[in-house]
């Protein structure tokens, strides 16, 4: 029951928000905050009562759902060491997103309701253990995202929202073919059972099935060359949506690759691992080189995400313990660090109304807190030790080095480029001569802004200094996957 | 408290960093006294570690302590410290210089904006640097290696309102990061063969021949890239002179005495591995030699007092690498120690001059300051003499060791080049001192407003001057025995290979000749207040002079590389990303779909005969296809 409660808590809060009378619209944010904090508390309780010594899924609940004769759809939830950290990441970033949205004034009830539905759909993706249920949650996420970008966005928001939806659906179409092929050959949608079965080529060769699933997840990750929806969606989305998008939605791709592609079809993963490693390394460098030319702060961070998510793919491709734990760690670390980057940039944008790097500068004078947050997050992003990203990067490098030396070398050299674009951005945005046109702006106003920056920063430090907090949880789950890959 | 508790040395400043960073601005005096207290505590603790270590006696080379940090599969992160003679020397250097710099900064940074932040980052730096020298495994070395880098970035860019300061900070971080990437690759390569990050175990593995020869050479050269970046060796030397944008106490601590010697420290620590890795020793020596000679030339044409010292620092680091490449880590560590004292003294002295002349760094506006600045002038003279290698000051003894090492290992050609670099050192040091303190004032206004800063700055100068005089004597076994480590500092460091300091009279005479010659040429050229001789020289060789003033055009070449090659390639990738991937591939497929729908909609005519025709054609087509397939 705990997981059902967790998944639908945000949705319940969304209904409450929608039921608010128009006169009470200003209460919407507090209801949303209460809902997201409750979900965060519940997920933390689950995290700390999660038994790290026991592999496999925990807090499982299973009900028959739709009887299809030969086999059934189930309502089947559960978490293991791979999904548990991502669940907490989701509730944590949902809370952060609600807090940074406090300054939204346009159609607040609908806004918060959609944000909460988005949280429910992502939590559903991370906890569903029935492939069809997973797919439903996966598709559900599109609806709030489309509306959030196209109503509260800026710039070419309709174009970006449409592009986002069409791109994901195109990927999902492939994924659905893959899901159905697997389900019909194993006579079940049960992910747990699928993850223990062995398959033969049926209607489609298994490598095709693997690729079909992979395409769906790679779009989400995003992997070069199916990434161009990301910069557009980011630059036109409101701050909170950027935080959710970079923080948790991209992780659905990485999670899917590990949980579905690698676990269900380990043989095909082994055959194609060199291609995955290559794609990961190319994403790292390609993303970094494109980032170097960006002139819009949000697009810059978006492209840096392409680069950093390439590391996830590289870590997974090594199919070893270190690499995959590193990839999972990287998903959490990137979620927090990039989340903080978008929060800081969003807060700056609210004040200066520009994201053009050329027009910014010297903001450390007017906005010391936001500037400190941005500098901190930028160093996290370029992999500074003692912050979360470093642990993840080193594990990915080491894990992939044994299998794919060349790909690991490419990815490591990306570290120079990431220092280049992050420091260049800092120099132009927060440092440099103070610009009088921004005098009068301040960041010493709202408690919610301070608390978001502080809570993200604290967690980034905690995960940088004390990795066992996560690795002890992730390790057993990855162990069993590696065992299956090796067999 | 013994050597096993040496982890307290970094822990104390780390704790004070958190305190000062969060609450410094609300504390009385913005917490500057707490900064001094923190690093002072580490300085006192150093003596406990030293006493305990010496008390353990012969045979124990290392005191180890380590804690598991995180274990993932075959990859184990450990947090461990090791104390051995090299570490002891580093601990002494770092804590003493850091303490002096903290005290000095109370005077120097007085009234600056973000005063508390300056002291906070100094604590973070001290903690990271001490962790770096205590770390028992390469991954922890890398962690602290990056952390000192970020402190350097923050302090170079302390005056972030100045574009030049942020440029310099960025340049320093990115240039060293290129080396750091090499270091990380090297560490991973070593780990893959040895299965460990632990330094002692890697040394054992290398000595037992567990690495194949080429593999080891390649790995160790990657590690050396990291050392070259951090220690600003050719061709990475370009960042250090620019790093002088930072407040002068920072230049003294980070960019002269401690952080930049991290590369020397790392190579010294791993020297047993380098000794068995083919061809690496000659590479280290050559890099050191090229750097020492090149930066000697570059220092000639600088008129900024701090820039001269910066090039000098790079050159002296080159000397240390020559010693390492010649297989004499003791000589390198000895020079590292004496250099830390006299170069910190010179930087703090220049800081004193800069503050006294109201933020003037240009030597052309100085001259004759000796009368106005007796304390600074005297201590600066001692520091200069030590740098120039005047007997019996510290620099003489350590430079002599290096000449000896180069001569013994590589022979005459190395000796000649090292000696040439040493002559240049004496020459530009003389020029520096004369142009600043001697002669008559060149800028009346600056001169009239110059006054000696107080003792909070004078005190550290006197203390460091004292060390610049006496620290060289530590090389003698008599002095060493009296202090508890028989055999003197070089034998203490060189625990594994007995090595006794003995004077090679021929070399000592050469050494004296070197500093004498350099000083004589310098005095001949700049004594009095006249630039006539040097101007004439510059006019006779205009091309050479231009080359020196422009520092051999390294910066221009690198800038070209960044603009044309890196950003050019990045332009091509972005163009491809926008026009090919997005506009053609993504948007193009969208537009093709829309256009396809537009064309196909004309088939929807609503006329029955058209549809019947379509059905008929379809049936015939399918039948035909069926016949063809069945054959």
Tab-separated table of N, CA, C and O in Angstrom, chain A residues 10 33 85 89 141 155 185 206 230 271 278 309 311 323-324 333 338 430 455 463 471 475 487:
chain	number	residue	atom	x	y	z
A	10	UNK	N	0.612	12.785	-4.917
A	10	UNK	CA	0.606	14.032	-5.692
A	10	UNK	C	-0.683	14.199	-6.495
A	10	UNK	O	-1.227	15.305	-6.576
A	33	UNK	N	2.403	22.410	-2.108
A	33	UNK	CA	3.599	22.213	-1.287
A	33	UNK	C	3.353	21.111	-0.264
A	33	UNK	O	4.195	20.223	-0.075
A	85	UNK	N	16.481	5.158	-5.223
A	85	UNK	CA	17.063	6.507	-5.229
A	85	UNK	C	16.330	7.446	-6.192
A	85	UNK	O	16.175	8.633	-5.906
A	89	UNK	N	14.623	11.002	-5.477
A	89	UNK	CA	15.008	12.148	-6.308
A	89	UNK	C	13.764	12.846	-6.857
A	89	UNK	O	13.679	14.087	-6.863
A	141	UNK	N	2.870	11.055	-18.697
A	141	UNK	CA	3.731	12.203	-18.414
A	141	UNK	C	3.658	13.266	-19.516
A	141	UNK	O	3.850	14.454	-19.262
A	155	UNK	N	8.881	32.189	-25.408
A	155	UNK	CA	9.490	31.973	-26.718
A	155	UNK	C	8.592	31.157	-27.636
A	155	UNK	O	7.373	31.326	-27.642
A	185	UNK	N	5.806	-13.302	-26.357
A	185	UNK	CA	6.631	-14.505	-26.352
A	185	UNK	C	6.811	-15.067	-24.941
A	185	UNK	O	7.056	-16.250	-24.789
A	206	UNK	N	15.583	-10.826	-31.798
A	206	UNK	CA	15.693	-10.190	-30.482
A	206	UNK	C	16.479	-8.891	-30.502
A	206	UNK	O	16.205	-7.972	-29.748
A	230	UNK	N	15.476	18.492	-26.672
A	230	UNK	CA	15.787	18.912	-25.306
A	230	UNK	C	16.104	20.402	-25.171
A	230	UNK	O	15.498	21.083	-24.347
A	271	UNK	N	25.884	-7.957	-26.950
A	271	UNK	CA	26.275	-7.845	-28.360
A	271	UNK	C	26.409	-6.395	-28.795
A	271	UNK	O	27.252	-6.058	-29.619
A	278	UNK	N	29.964	3.644	-27.577
A	278	UNK	CA	30.331	4.647	-28.568
A	278	UNK	C	29.331	5.794	-28.577
A	278	UNK	O	29.707	6.972	-28.574
A	309	UNK	N	24.459	13.183	-19.657
A	309	UNK	CA	23.674	11.960	-19.725
A	309	UNK	C	24.353	10.921	-20.619
A	309	UNK	O	24.084	9.730	-20.516
A	311	UNK	N	27.293	10.123	-20.194
A	311	UNK	CA	28.043	9.325	-19.225
A	311	UNK	C	27.202	8.188	-18.672
A	311	UNK	O	27.712	7.109	-18.373
A	323	UNK	N	30.503	0.444	-13.359
A	323	UNK	CA	29.948	1.331	-14.365
A	323	UNK	C	28.465	1.583	-14.158
A	323	UNK	O	27.999	2.723	-14.242
A	324	UNK	N	27.715	0.532	-13.853
A	324	UNK	CA	26.264	0.726	-13.738
A	324	UNK	C	25.882	1.419	-12.433
A	324	UNK	O	24.940	2.216	-12.410
A	333	UNK	N	22.980	12.393	-9.244
A	333	UNK	CA	23.834	13.577	-9.120
A	333	UNK	C	23.464	14.619	-10.175
A	333	UNK	O	23.329	15.813	-9.864
A	338	UNK	N	22.021	19.651	-12.008
A	338	UNK	CA	21.386	20.397	-13.090
A	338	UNK	C	20.104	21.045	-12.603
A	338	UNK	O	19.746	22.137	-13.047
A	430	UNK	N	27.915	35.769	-13.671
A	430	UNK	CA	27.952	36.239	-12.280
A	430	UNK	C	29.156	37.111	-11.975
A	430	UNK	O	29.111	37.932	-11.069
A	455	UNK	N	18.604	23.537	0.056
A	455	UNK	CA	18.377	22.094	0.197
A	455	UNK	C	19.032	21.302	-0.929
A	455	UNK	O	19.573	20.218	-0.691
A	463	UNK	N	25.947	13.860	-0.823
A	463	UNK	CA	26.223	12.734	-1.708
A	463	UNK	C	27.657	12.755	-2.227
A	463	UNK	O	28.165	11.742	-2.678
A	471	UNK	N	25.263	4.243	-2.618
A	471	UNK	CA	25.849	3.051	-3.243
A	471	UNK	C	25.417	1.783	-2.510
A	471	UNK	O	25.212	0.748	-3.144
A	475	UNK	N	23.869	-0.890	-4.985
A	475	UNK	CA	24.756	-2.015	-5.260
A	475	UNK	C	24.065	-3.379	-5.396
A	475	UNK	O	24.285	-4.073	-6.386
A	487	UNK	N	25.686	-14.329	-16.950
A	487	UNK	CA	25.298	-15.732	-17.117
A	487	UNK	C	25.118	-16.107	-18.587
A	487	UNK	O	24.905	-15.256	-19.423
